[in-house]
Coordinates of N, CA and C and ligand atoms in Angstrom, one line a residue:
M1 N 53.4 -68.0 -0.1 CA 54.7 -68.4 -0.9 C 54.8 -68.3 -2.2
I2 N 56.4 -69.1 -2.4 CA 57.4 -68.8 -3.6 C 56.7 -70.2 -4.9
I3 N 56.0 -69.7 -5.8 CA 55.9 -70.2 -6.4 C 57.3 -70.9 -7.6
I4 N 57.7 -72.3 -7.9 CA 57.8 -72.7 -9.1 C 57.8 -73.3 -10.2
K5 N 58.6 -72.6 -10.3 CA 57.8 -72.7 -12.6 C 58.0 -74.0 -12.8
S6 N 57.1 -74.5 -13.5 CA 57.4 -75.3 -14.6 C 58.0 -74.5 -16.3
P7 N 58.8 -75.7 -16.4 CA 59.2 -75.3 -17.8 C 58.5 -74.8 -18.9
R8 N 56.9 -75.3 -19.0 CA 56.3 -74.7 -19.8 C 55.8 -73.2 -19.0
E9 N 55.5 -72.8 -18.0 CA 56.0 -71.5 -17.4 C 57.0 -71.1 -17.6
I10 N 57.6 -71.3 -17.6 CA 59.0 -70.4 -17.8 C 59.3 -70.0 -19.6
A11 N 58.8 -70.9 -20.1 CA 58.9 -70.8 -21.7 C 57.4 -69.0 -22.3
L12 N 56.3 -69.6 -21.5 CA 55.6 -68.5 -21.5 C 55.8 -66.9 -21.1
M13 N 56.5 -66.8 -20.1 CA 57.6 -65.5 -18.9 C 58.2 -65.5 -20.1
R14 N 58.7 -66.4 -20.4 CA 60.4 -65.9 -22.0 C 59.5 -65.2 -22.9
E15 N 58.5 -65.4 -23.4 CA 57.7 -64.7 -24.4 C 57.1 -63.4 -23.9
A16 N 56.7 -63.3 -22.5 CA 56.1 -62.3 -22.4 C 57.0 -61.2 -21.8
G17 N 58.0 -61.8 -21.7 CA 59.1 -61.1 -21.2 C 59.8 -60.6 -22.5
R18 N 59.9 -61.5 -23.8 CA 60.4 -60.3 -24.7 C 59.6 -59.4 -25.2
V19 N 58.0 -59.3 -25.1 CA 57.4 -58.0 -25.9 C 58.2 -57.1 -24.8
T20 N 57.6 -57.3 -23.5 CA 58.5 -56.5 -22.5 C 59.8 -55.1 -22.9
A21 N 60.7 -56.3 -23.3 CA 62.2 -55.7 -23.8 C 61.8 -55.6 -25.3
L22 N 61.0 -55.7 -26.0 CA 61.1 -54.9 -27.6 C 60.3 -53.7 -27.3
A23 N 59.2 -53.6 -26.5 CA 58.5 -52.3 -25.9 C 60.2 -51.3 -25.9
L24 N 60.5 -51.5 -24.8 CA 61.3 -50.7 -24.0 C 62.4 -50.7 -25.1
E25 N 62.5 -51.1 -25.9 CA 63.8 -51.1 -26.7 C 63.7 -50.1 -28.3
E26 N 62.3 -50.6 -28.7 CA 61.4 -49.6 -29.7 C 61.7 -48.1 -29.3
V27 N 61.2 -47.7 -28.1 CA 60.5 -46.3 -28.1 C 61.5 -45.6 -27.4
R28 N 62.9 -46.4 -27.4 CA 63.8 -46.0 -27.2 C 64.2 -44.4 -28.1
S29 N 63.8 -44.6 -28.7 CA 64.0 -43.5 -30.8 C 63.3 -42.5 -30.2
L30 N 61.8 -42.2 -29.6 CA 61.4 -41.8 -29.7 C 61.8 -40.8 -28.1
V31 N 62.5 -40.9 -27.2 CA 62.8 -40.7 -26.2 C 64.0 -39.3 -26.3
E32 N 63.2 -37.9 -26.7 CA 63.7 -37.0 -27.4 C 63.7 -35.9 -27.1
P33 N 63.8 -34.2 -26.4 CA 62.9 -32.8 -25.7 C 61.9 -32.8 -27.1
G34 N 61.1 -32.5 -26.6 CA 59.6 -32.3 -26.9 C 58.8 -32.8 -27.1
V35 N 59.0 -33.9 -26.9 CA 57.8 -35.9 -26.9 C 57.7 -35.7 -25.2
S36 N 56.0 -36.0 -25.4 CA 55.0 -35.8 -24.0 C 55.1 -37.4 -23.2
T37 N 55.3 -37.3 -22.1 CA 55.4 -38.4 -21.3 C 53.9 -40.0 -22.0
Q38 N 52.6 -38.7 -22.3 CA 51.4 -39.3 -23.2 C 52.0 -40.2 -24.2
T39 N 52.4 -39.3 -25.3 CA 52.8 -40.2 -26.7 C 53.5 -41.3 -26.4
L40 N 54.6 -41.3 -25.1 CA 55.6 -42.2 -25.3 C 54.5 -43.7 -24.7
N41 N 53.7 -43.3 -23.3 CA 52.9 -44.6 -23.3 C 51.9 -45.0 -24.4
D42 N 51.3 -44.0 -25.0 CA 50.5 -44.7 -26.2 C 51.2 -45.8 -27.0
A43 N 52.8 -45.0 -28.0 CA 53.7 -45.9 -28.4 C 53.8 -47.6 -27.9
I44 N 53.5 -47.3 -26.3 CA 54.6 -48.6 -25.9 C 52.8 -49.5 -25.6
D45 N 52.3 -48.6 -25.7 CA 50.4 -49.5 -25.4 C 50.3 -49.9 -26.7
A46 N 50.8 -49.8 -27.8 CA 50.2 -49.8 -29.1 C 51.3 -51.3 -29.4
I47 N 52.6 -50.9 -29.2 CA 53.7 -52.0 -29.2 C 53.2 -53.4 -28.5
I48 N 53.1 -53.5 -27.7 CA 52.0 -54.7 -26.6 C 51.0 -55.0 -26.9
R49 N 49.9 -54.4 -27.7 CA 49.0 -55.0 -28.1 C 49.4 -55.4 -29.4
R50 N 50.3 -54.8 -30.2 CA 50.3 -55.3 -31.6 C 51.4 -57.1 -31.4
E51 N 51.9 -57.1 -30.4 CA 52.0 -58.6 -30.4 C 51.9 -59.5 -29.4
G52 N 50.6 -59.0 -29.0 CA 49.9 -60.2 -28.4 C 49.3 -60.0 -27.3
G53 N 49.9 -58.7 -26.3 CA 50.5 -59.1 -25.3 C 49.0 -57.7 -24.9
K54 N 49.1 -57.8 -23.2 CA 48.4 -56.6 -22.4 C 49.4 -55.9 -21.9
P55 N 49.1 -54.3 -21.7 CA 49.4 -53.6 -20.4 C 49.3 -54.4 -19.1
A56 N 50.1 -54.9 -18.2 CA 49.0 -55.2 -16.7 C 49.7 -54.2 -16.1
E57 N 50.3 -53.0 -16.1 CA 49.6 -51.6 -15.3 C 48.3 -50.9 -15.6
L58 N 48.2 -51.0 -16.1 CA 46.4 -49.9 -16.9 C 45.6 -51.2 -15.8
G59 N 45.1 -50.1 -15.1 CA 43.5 -50.6 -14.0 C 43.8 -51.2 -12.5
Y60 N 45.8 -51.3 -12.4 CA 46.4 -52.4 -11.3 C 45.7 -51.6 -10.1
Y61 N 45.0 -52.0 -9.3 CA 45.1 -51.2 -8.8 C 44.2 -49.6 -8.9
G62 N 43.6 -49.5 -10.1 CA 43.1 -48.0 -10.0 C 43.8 -47.6 -11.4
Y63 N 45.9 -47.6 -11.4 CA 46.4 -46.8 -11.9 C 46.1 -46.9 -13.5
P64 N 46.1 -45.5 -13.7 CA 45.7 -45.0 -15.0 C 46.0 -44.7 -16.1
A65 N 47.5 -45.6 -16.6 CA 47.8 -45.3 -18.0 C 48.6 -47.2 -17.9
S66 N 49.3 -47.0 -19.2 CA 49.7 -47.9 -19.5 C 51.3 -48.8 -19.3
V67 N 52.0 -47.4 -19.1 CA 53.0 -47.7 -18.0 C 53.7 -46.6 -16.8
C68 N 54.3 -46.5 -16.6 CA 55.0 -46.2 -15.5 C 55.9 -44.8 -15.7
I69 N 56.0 -43.5 -15.9 CA 56.8 -42.9 -16.9 C 57.1 -42.1 -15.7
S70 N 58.9 -42.2 -15.0 CA 59.2 -40.8 -13.9 C 59.5 -40.8 -14.6
V71 N 60.4 -38.8 -14.6 CA 61.2 -37.7 -14.9 C 61.8 -36.9 -14.0
N72 N 63.4 -37.7 -13.7 CA 64.2 -36.9 -12.6 C 64.3 -36.7 -11.5
E73 N 63.2 -36.5 -10.3 CA 63.2 -35.8 -9.0 C 61.9 -37.5 -8.1
V74 N 61.6 -37.6 -10.3 CA 60.3 -38.8 -9.7 C 60.7 -39.9 -9.7
I75 N 60.6 -41.0 -8.6 CA 60.9 -41.8 -9.0 C 60.6 -43.4 -9.6
L76 N 58.8 -43.3 -9.1 CA 58.4 -44.6 -9.3 C 56.4 -44.0 -9.7
H77 N 56.2 -44.6 -10.7 CA 54.3 -45.1 -10.5 C 54.2 -43.5 -11.3
G78 N 55.3 -42.7 -11.9 CA 54.6 -41.3 -12.7 C 53.7 -41.5 -13.3
I79 N 52.3 -40.5 -13.8 CA 51.0 -40.9 -14.7 C 51.6 -40.3 -16.5
P80 N 52.0 -40.5 -16.9 CA 51.6 -40.2 -18.1 C 51.1 -38.9 -18.8
S81 N 50.8 -37.8 -18.9 CA 50.8 -37.0 -19.7 C 50.6 -36.0 -20.8
P82 N 49.4 -35.9 -21.7 CA 50.2 -34.4 -22.7 C 50.9 -33.8 -22.2
K83 N 50.5 -33.1 -21.1 CA 51.3 -32.0 -20.6 C 52.8 -32.1 -19.9
K84 N 53.4 -33.3 -19.9 CA 54.8 -33.5 -19.7 C 55.8 -33.6 -20.4
I85 N 56.2 -32.4 -21.1 CA 57.2 -33.0 -21.7 C 58.5 -32.4 -21.3
L86 N 59.2 -33.7 -22.2 CA 60.2 -33.9 -21.7 C 61.3 -32.8 -22.6
R87 N 62.5 -32.4 -21.2 CA 63.3 -31.3 -21.8 C 64.7 -32.0 -22.0
D88 N 65.5 -31.5 -23.0 CA 66.7 -31.7 -22.6 C 67.1 -31.5 -21.5
G89 N 67.9 -33.1 -21.1 CA 69.1 -33.3 -20.1 C 68.0 -33.9 -18.7
D90 N 67.0 -34.6 -19.1 CA 66.5 -34.9 -18.1 C 66.7 -36.2 -17.9
I91 N 66.3 -37.8 -17.3 CA 66.5 -38.7 -17.4 C 64.9 -39.1 -17.2
V92 N 64.6 -40.1 -17.8 CA 63.3 -40.4 -17.7 C 63.3 -42.0 -17.7
S93 N 62.5 -42.3 -16.6 CA 62.3 -43.8 -17.0 C 60.9 -44.4 -17.0
L94 N 60.7 -45.7 -17.7 CA 59.6 -46.5 -18.5 C 59.5 -47.6 -17.9
D95 N 58.7 -48.0 -16.7 CA 58.5 -49.4 -16.1 C 57.6 -49.4 -16.6
L96 N 57.8 -50.8 -17.3 CA 56.3 -51.5 -17.9 C 56.3 -53.0 -17.8
V97 N 54.9 -53.3 -17.3 CA 54.6 -55.0 -16.9 C 53.8 -55.1 -18.8
V98 N 53.9 -56.3 -18.9 CA 53.2 -56.9 -20.1 C 52.9 -58.2 -19.6
E99 N 51.4 -58.3 -19.8 CA 51.4 -59.9 -19.3 C 50.6 -60.3 -21.0
K100 N 50.8 -61.6 -21.2 CA 50.4 -62.1 -22.3 C 50.3 -64.0 -22.2
N101 N 49.0 -64.6 -22.5 CA 48.6 -65.7 -22.1 C 48.6 -66.1 -21.0
G102 N 48.7 -65.3 -20.0 CA 48.4 -65.3 -18.1 C 49.6 -65.2 -17.6
Y103 N 50.7 -64.8 -18.6 CA 52.1 -64.3 -17.5 C 52.5 -63.2 -17.6
M104 N 53.3 -63.1 -16.9 CA 54.1 -61.7 -16.9 C 55.3 -61.2 -17.0
G105 N 55.7 -60.3 -17.8 CA 57.0 -59.9 -17.6 C 57.1 -58.1 -17.1
D106 N 58.0 -57.4 -16.5 CA 58.2 -56.7 -15.7 C 59.8 -56.3 -16.1
A107 N 59.6 -54.9 -16.7 CA 60.8 -54.4 -16.7 C 61.5 -52.8 -17.2
C108 N 62.0 -51.9 -17.1 CA 62.4 -50.7 -16.6 C 63.5 -50.3 -16.8
R109 N 63.3 -48.9 -17.3 CA 65.5 -48.7 -18.1 C 64.8 -47.4 -17.3
T110 N 66.1 -46.5 -17.8 CA 66.2 -44.9 -17.4 C 66.5 -44.4 -18.4
Y111 N 66.6 -43.8 -19.4 CA 67.1 -43.2 -20.5 C 67.0 -41.4 -20.2
P112 N 68.6 -41.3 -21.1 CA 68.4 -39.0 -21.1 C 67.6 -39.1 -22.4
V113 N 67.5 -37.6 -22.4 CA 67.4 -37.3 -23.4 C 68.0 -36.4 -23.4
G114 N 67.9 -36.3 -25.2 CA 69.1 -35.1 -25.4 C 70.4 -35.5 -25.1
I115 N 71.0 -34.2 -24.9 CA 72.3 -34.6 -24.2 C 72.4 -34.3 -22.8
C116 N 73.0 -34.8 -21.8 CA 73.0 -35.1 -20.7 C 73.7 -35.1 -19.8
G117 N 73.8 -33.9 -19.0 CA 75.2 -34.1 -18.2 C 75.4 -35.2 -17.2
E118 N 76.7 -34.8 -17.1 CA 76.8 -36.2 -16.2 C 76.5 -36.4 -15.3
R119 N 76.2 -35.3 -14.5 CA 75.1 -35.7 -13.0 C 73.7 -36.8 -13.1
P120 N 73.0 -36.5 -14.3 CA 72.0 -37.4 -14.6 C 72.5 -39.0 -15.0
L121 N 73.6 -38.5 -15.8 CA 74.3 -39.9 -16.4 C 74.1 -41.0 -15.5
R122 N 75.1 -40.5 -14.3 CA 75.9 -41.0 -12.9 C 74.8 -41.8 -12.5
M123 N 73.6 -41.1 -12.7 CA 72.6 -42.2 -11.8 C 72.1 -42.8 -12.5
I124 N 72.0 -43.1 -13.7 CA 71.6 -44.1 -14.6 C 72.5 -45.5 -14.3
A125 N 73.4 -44.8 -14.3 CA 74.6 -45.7 -14.5 C 74.7 -46.0 -13.5
I126 N 74.6 -46.2 -11.8 CA 74.4 -46.2 -10.7 C 73.7 -47.2 -10.6
A127 N 71.9 -47.3 -11.4 CA 71.2 -48.2 -10.9 C 71.4 -49.6 -12.1
E128 N 71.6 -49.2 -13.2 CA 72.3 -50.1 -14.1 C 73.7 -50.9 -12.9
E129 N 74.4 -50.6 -12.7 CA 75.7 -51.3 -11.5 C 75.4 -51.8 -10.5
A130 N 73.9 -51.1 -10.0 CA 73.5 -52.1 -8.9 C 72.9 -53.2 -9.5
F131 N 72.1 -53.1 -10.3 CA 71.0 -54.5 -11.0 C 72.5 -55.7 -11.2
E132 N 73.3 -55.2 -11.9 CA 74.7 -56.5 -12.6 C 75.3 -56.6 -11.0
A133 N 75.4 -56.0 -10.0 CA 76.4 -56.2 -9.0 C 75.5 -57.7 -8.1
A134 N 73.9 -57.3 -8.2 CA 72.7 -58.5 -7.6 C 72.8 -59.9 -8.0
V135 N 72.4 -59.3 -10.0 CA 71.9 -60.4 -10.9 C 73.4 -61.6 -10.6
K136 N 74.3 -61.1 -10.4 CA 75.3 -62.1 -10.3 C 75.8 -62.7 -9.2
L137 N 75.2 -62.9 -8.6 CA 74.7 -63.6 -7.2 C 73.7 -64.7 -7.4
V138 N 72.9 -64.2 -7.7 CA 72.0 -65.1 -8.3 C 72.1 -66.4 -8.7
R139 N 71.4 -67.8 -7.6 CA 71.9 -68.9 -8.4 C 70.8 -69.9 -7.5
P140 N 71.2 -71.3 -7.3 CA 70.1 -72.0 -6.5 C 70.8 -72.0 -4.8
G141 N 70.4 -71.3 -3.9 CA 71.6 -71.5 -2.9 C 71.1 -70.0 -2.2
A142 N 72.1 -69.4 -3.2 CA 71.8 -67.8 -2.8 C 70.7 -67.2 -2.0
R143 N 70.7 -66.3 -1.7 CA 69.7 -65.8 -0.2 C 69.3 -64.4 -1.1
V144 N 67.5 -63.8 -0.9 CA 67.2 -62.4 -1.2 C 68.0 -61.5 -0.7
G145 N 68.9 -62.1 0.8 CA 69.5 -60.8 1.8 C 70.3 -60.5 0.3
D146 N 71.3 -61.7 0.0 CA 72.2 -61.1 -1.1 C 72.6 -60.6 -1.9
I147 N 70.5 -60.1 -2.5 CA 70.6 -59.5 -4.1 C 70.2 -57.8 -3.1
S148 N 69.7 -58.6 -2.2 CA 69.8 -57.2 -1.7 C 70.3 -56.1 -0.9
H149 N 71.5 -56.5 -0.3 CA 73.1 -56.6 0.3 C 73.6 -55.8 -0.9
A150 N 73.7 -56.4 -1.8 CA 74.3 -56.1 -3.2 C 74.2 -54.7 -4.0
I151 N 72.7 -54.7 -4.1 CA 72.0 -53.5 -4.0 C 72.4 -51.9 -3.3
E152 N 72.1 -52.0 -2.0 CA 72.5 -51.1 -1.2 C 74.2 -50.5 -1.1
E153 N 74.7 -52.2 -1.3 CA 76.1 -52.0 -1.2 C 76.9 -50.3 -2.5
V154 N 76.2 -51.3 -3.7 CA 76.7 -50.3 -4.7 C 76.2 -48.3 -4.9
A155 N 74.7 -49.0 -4.0 CA 73.8 -46.8 -3.5 C 74.9 -46.5 -3.1
K156 N 75.1 -47.3 -2.1 CA 75.9 -46.9 -0.8 C 77.6 -45.9 -1.2
K157 N 78.1 -47.0 -2.5 CA 79.0 -46.4 -2.4 C 79.8 -45.2 -3.3
Y158 N 78.8 -45.0 -3.9 CA 78.2 -43.5 -4.8 C 77.7 -42.0 -3.3
G159 N 77.2 -43.0 -2.7 CA 76.8 -41.7 -1.5 C 75.0 -41.7 -2.6
C160 N 75.0 -42.3 -2.3 CA 73.4 -42.6 -2.5 C 72.7 -43.5 -1.9
S161 N 71.0 -43.5 -2.2 CA 70.3 -44.1 -0.9 C 69.0 -45.1 -1.4
V162 N 68.5 -45.8 -1.0 CA 67.3 -46.5 -1.6 C 66.3 -46.5 -1.1
P163 N 65.1 -46.8 -1.6 CA 63.6 -46.2 -1.1 C 63.4 -47.7 0.1
T164 N 62.9 -47.4 1.4 CA 62.0 -48.8 2.0 C 61.0 -48.8 2.0
D165 N 60.3 -48.8 1.1 CA 59.2 -48.8 0.7 C 58.0 -49.3 -0.4
Y166 N 59.6 -49.2 -1.1 CA 59.8 -50.2 -2.9 C 60.0 -51.1 -3.2
T167 N 59.7 -52.1 -3.7 CA 61.4 -53.6 -3.3 C 61.0 -54.0 -4.6
G168 N 61.8 -55.3 -4.9 CA 61.5 -56.1 -6.1 C 60.8 -57.1 -5.6
H169 N 60.8 -58.1 -6.5 CA 59.2 -58.8 -6.2 C 59.6 -60.4 -7.1
G170 N 58.8 -61.4 -6.3 CA 58.6 -62.4 -7.7 C 57.3 -61.9 -8.7
I171 N 57.4 -62.7 -9.4 CA 56.5 -62.8 -10.6 C 55.8 -64.0 -11.6
G172 N 55.1 -64.1 -11.6 CA 54.3 -64.9 -12.8 C 53.0 -65.0 -13.1
T173 N 51.8 -65.6 -13.2 CA 50.7 -64.7 -13.6 C 50.4 -63.6 -13.4
Q174 N 50.8 -63.5 -11.6 CA 50.5 -62.0 -10.6 C 51.9 -61.5 -11.3
M175 N 51.3 -60.1 -11.3 CA 52.7 -58.9 -11.4 C 53.4 -59.1 -10.4
H176 N 52.3 -59.2 -9.2 CA 53.4 -58.8 -7.6 C 53.3 -60.5 -7.1
E177 N 54.7 -61.5 -6.7 CA 54.6 -62.5 -6.1 C 55.2 -63.0 -5.3
D178 N 55.6 -63.4 -4.0 CA 56.7 -63.6 -3.1 C 57.8 -64.3 -4.1
P179 N 59.3 -63.6 -3.5 CA 59.7 -63.4 -2.3 C 59.7 -61.6 -2.7
Y180 N 59.5 -61.1 -1.5 CA 60.2 -59.3 -1.6 C 61.3 -59.5 -1.8
I181 N 61.9 -58.3 -2.5 CA 63.1 -58.4 -2.6 C 63.3 -57.1 -2.5
P182 N 63.9 -56.6 -1.3 CA 64.1 -55.1 -1.0 C 65.2 -54.4 -1.9
C183 N 65.4 -53.6 -1.7 CA 67.2 -52.8 -2.4 C 67.8 -52.4 -1.5
Y184 N 67.6 -53.2 0.1 CA 68.8 -52.6 1.1 C 68.8 -54.1 2.1
G185 N 69.5 -54.5 2.6 CA 69.6 -55.3 3.5 C 70.8 -56.5 3.8
T186 N 70.5 -57.3 4.6 CA 71.5 -58.0 5.0 C 72.1 -59.4 4.5
A187 N 73.1 -59.6 3.7 CA 73.7 -60.9 3.1 C 73.6 -62.3 3.8
G188 N 73.4 -63.5 3.6 CA 73.1 -64.4 4.4 C 71.2 -64.6 4.9
T189 N 70.7 -63.7 4.3 CA 69.5 -63.9 5.0 C 68.8 -64.0 4.1
G190 N 66.7 -64.2 4.1 CA 66.0 -64.4 3.9 C 66.0 -65.8 2.9
P191 N 64.8 -65.4 1.8 CA 64.5 -66.5 1.8 C 66.0 -67.6 0.7
V192 N 65.8 -68.7 0.6 CA 67.0 -69.4 -0.4 C 66.0 -69.4 -2.1
L193 N 67.0 -68.8 -2.7 CA 66.4 -68.6 -3.9 C 66.6 -70.3 -4.9
K194 N 66.0 -70.7 -5.3 CA 65.6 -72.3 -6.2 C 65.5 -72.0 -7.6
E195 N 66.1 -72.9 -8.2 CA 65.5 -73.3 -9.4 C 64.0 -72.9 -9.9
G196 N 63.7 -72.4 -10.8 CA 62.2 -71.9 -11.4 C 61.6 -70.8 -10.8
M197 N 62.1 -70.6 -9.7 CA 61.6 -69.1 -9.1 C 61.9 -68.2 -10.2
T198 N 60.7 -67.4 -10.4 CA 61.4 -65.9 -10.7 C 60.8 -65.1 -10.4
I199 N 61.6 -63.6 -10.4 CA 62.1 -62.4 -9.9 C 62.2 -61.3 -10.6
C200 N 62.2 -60.2 -9.8 CA 62.4 -58.7 -10.6 C 63.5 -58.6 -9.6
I201 N 64.8 -57.8 -9.6 CA 65.4 -57.3 -9.3 C 65.0 -55.5 -9.7
E202 N 65.1 -55.1 -8.8 CA 64.9 -53.5 -9.8 C 65.5 -52.7 -8.8
P203 N 67.0 -51.9 -8.7 CA 67.0 -50.8 -8.1 C 66.3 -50.1 -8.1
M204 N 66.6 -49.3 -7.4 CA 65.8 -47.9 -6.9 C 66.7 -46.9 -6.7
I205 N 67.2 -45.7 -7.9 CA 68.4 -45.2 -6.8 C 68.0 -43.3 -6.4
L206 N 68.1 -43.2 -5.1 CA 67.8 -42.1 -4.8 C 69.6 -41.3 -4.4
E207 N 69.1 -39.7 -5.2 CA 70.5 -39.0 -5.4 C 71.0 -38.8 -3.7
H208 N 70.5 -38.6 -3.0 CA 70.3 -37.8 -1.8 C 69.9 -39.0 -0.7
R209 N 68.8 -37.7 0.2 CA 68.3 -38.9 1.3 C 67.4 -39.9 0.4
N210 N 67.1 -40.6 1.7 CA 66.2 -41.5 1.1 C 64.8 -41.0 1.1
A211 N 64.1 -40.3 1.1 CA 63.0 -39.5 1.8 C 62.1 -39.9 0.8
V212 N 61.0 -39.9 0.7 CA 60.2 -40.0 -0.4 C 58.8 -39.6 0.1
R213 N 57.7 -39.3 -1.2 CA 56.2 -38.9 -0.7 C 55.9 -38.7 -1.7
V214 N 54.4 -39.2 -1.6 CA 53.8 -39.2 -2.8 C 52.5 -38.2 -2.9
L215 N 52.5 -37.8 -4.0 CA 51.6 -36.7 -4.2 C 50.0 -37.1 -4.8
K216 N 49.5 -35.8 -4.5 CA 48.2 -35.9 -4.5 C 47.2 -37.0 -5.1
D217 N 47.9 -36.6 -6.6 CA 47.5 -37.8 -7.1 C 47.6 -39.0 -7.1
G218 N 48.0 -39.4 -5.4 CA 48.4 -41.2 -4.9 C 49.1 -42.0 -5.7
W219 N 49.9 -41.8 -6.6 CA 50.8 -42.6 -7.3 C 51.9 -42.2 -7.4
T220 N 52.2 -40.6 -7.5 CA 53.8 -40.3 -7.9 C 54.5 -40.5 -6.8
V221 N 55.5 -40.8 -6.8 CA 56.5 -41.0 -5.3 C 58.3 -40.0 -6.2
V222 N 58.0 -38.8 -5.3 CA 59.3 -38.4 -5.2 C 60.6 -38.3 -4.1
A223 N 61.0 -38.0 -4.9 CA 62.7 -37.5 -4.0 C 62.4 -36.6 -3.3
K224 N 62.0 -36.7 -1.6 CA 61.4 -35.6 -1.0 C 62.3 -34.2 -1.1
D225 N 63.8 -34.7 -0.8 CA 65.0 -33.1 -1.5 C 64.9 -33.1 -2.9
G226 N 64.0 -33.3 -3.8 CA 64.4 -32.6 -5.0 C 65.5 -33.4 -5.5
G227 N 66.1 -34.4 -5.5 CA 67.1 -35.2 -6.6 C 67.0 -35.6 -6.8
L228 N 68.1 -35.9 -8.1 CA 67.6 -36.9 -9.5 C 67.4 -38.8 -8.8
T229 N 66.9 -39.7 -9.1 CA 66.8 -40.8 -9.3 C 66.8 -41.5 -10.4
S230 N 66.9 -43.0 -10.4 CA 66.9 -43.9 -11.0 C 66.7 -45.2 -11.2
H231 N 66.1 -46.0 -12.3 CA 65.2 -47.3 -11.8 C 65.8 -48.2 -12.9
Y232 N 66.8 -49.7 -12.8 CA 66.2 -50.2 -13.6 C 66.0 -51.6 -13.4
E233 N 65.5 -52.3 -14.1 CA 64.8 -53.5 -13.6 C 64.5 -54.5 -14.8
N234 N 64.9 -55.3 -14.3 CA 64.2 -57.1 -15.0 C 64.3 -58.1 -14.3
T235 N 63.3 -59.1 -15.2 CA 62.7 -60.1 -15.0 C 63.6 -61.3 -14.8
L236 N 64.1 -62.3 -14.3 CA 65.2 -63.0 -14.9 C 64.3 -64.5 -13.8
V237 N 64.4 -65.7 -14.3 CA 64.4 -67.3 -14.0 C 65.9 -67.7 -13.0
V238 N 65.5 -68.3 -12.4 CA 66.8 -68.8 -11.3 C 66.7 -70.3 -12.1
T239 N 68.4 -70.5 -12.6 CA 68.5 -71.5 -13.4 C 69.0 -72.4 -12.6
K240 N 69.7 -73.9 -13.4 CA 69.9 -74.8 -12.8 C 71.2 -74.3 -12.0
D241 N 72.2 -73.7 -13.1 CA 73.4 -72.9 -12.1 C 73.7 -71.3 -12.3
G242 N 72.7 -70.9 -12.4 CA 72.5 -69.4 -12.3 C 71.3 -68.2 -12.4
Y243 N 71.5 -67.9 -13.9 CA 69.9 -67.1 -14.4 C 70.1 -67.0 -15.2
E244 N 68.8 -67.3 -15.8 CA 68.1 -66.5 -16.9 C 67.3 -65.3 -17.0
I245 N 67.9 -63.7 -17.7 CA 67.1 -62.6 -17.8 C 66.3 -62.7 -19.0
L246 N 64.5 -62.4 -18.2 CA 63.5 -63.1 -19.9 C 62.9 -61.4 -20.0
T247 N 64.0 -60.2 -19.5 CA 63.7 -59.7 -20.2 C 64.7 -58.5 -21.3
K248 N 65.6 -59.1 -21.7 CA 66.7 -58.9 -22.2 C 66.7 -58.6 -23.9
Q249 N 67.2 -58.2 -24.6 CA 67.1 -58.5 -26.3 C 68.0 -59.3 -26.5
Ligands
LIG1 N1 56.2 -52.1 -12.9 C1 55.8 -51.5 -11.1 C2 56.8 -52.7 -10.5 O1 58.2 -52.9 -10.9 C3 54.4 -52.4 -10.5 C4 53.4 -51.0 -11.5 S1 52.4 -50.1 -10.2 C5 51.4 -49.8 -11.3 O2 56.8 -53.7 -9.5 F1 50.5 -49.5 -10.9 F2 51.5 -49.2 -11.8 F3 50.8 -51.2 -11.9
LIG2 CO1 58.2 -54.9 -10.6

């Protein structure tokens, strides 16, 4: 069931989204060679709490950290660790969900570490381009398949692929609500968007083949072929004539 949010609920989601975007923006300057992913986790956790929010990923199905931090071939759900040190030329995605006053904001950015080569920078750009291509289709009457198709087309254009088992989603009082929004699909199919729906569009891009596997920790999702990956996500609300992004500053 897709829940339509009231103006009061959308105002609460705007606030959760503001904190989400702020945490991603503030921590950006800490992303440097030599820093551990644990340090980034702790900095984000502190910002969220300072702003009166809670890191909603902590404890979600037992997830052990406040943020998912995924480096290079790790596409999703990397667990922060003091042993995981960022190196020059890495790309790192920070994927976080903030709960404030019972409502959620969910966003992800992939950042370059130090001086990055063309190959990793291209991965970052492809995820962002896929997001832009998809989001500009959002308005009442558009369909979820339109979004999915737009993401898939951008990935394909660059010879990249998208995962099939992980998707964007609705969001509200729950981190994951209907509708599910795959990164591949057919335009003109799927649920119809309506004013007041709040959704997360999140292109996840694999450099080569779309096969992934989950490591023994039960969380870390990696590209099977070891290729690079990238991820970009925002929470948005469908408005009368388009959309408003809730997790951008
Ligand atoms: N932030 C992720 C999403 O975009 C979900 C995180 S899973 C968790 O849907 F277990 F880490 F919370
Ligand atoms: Co999400």
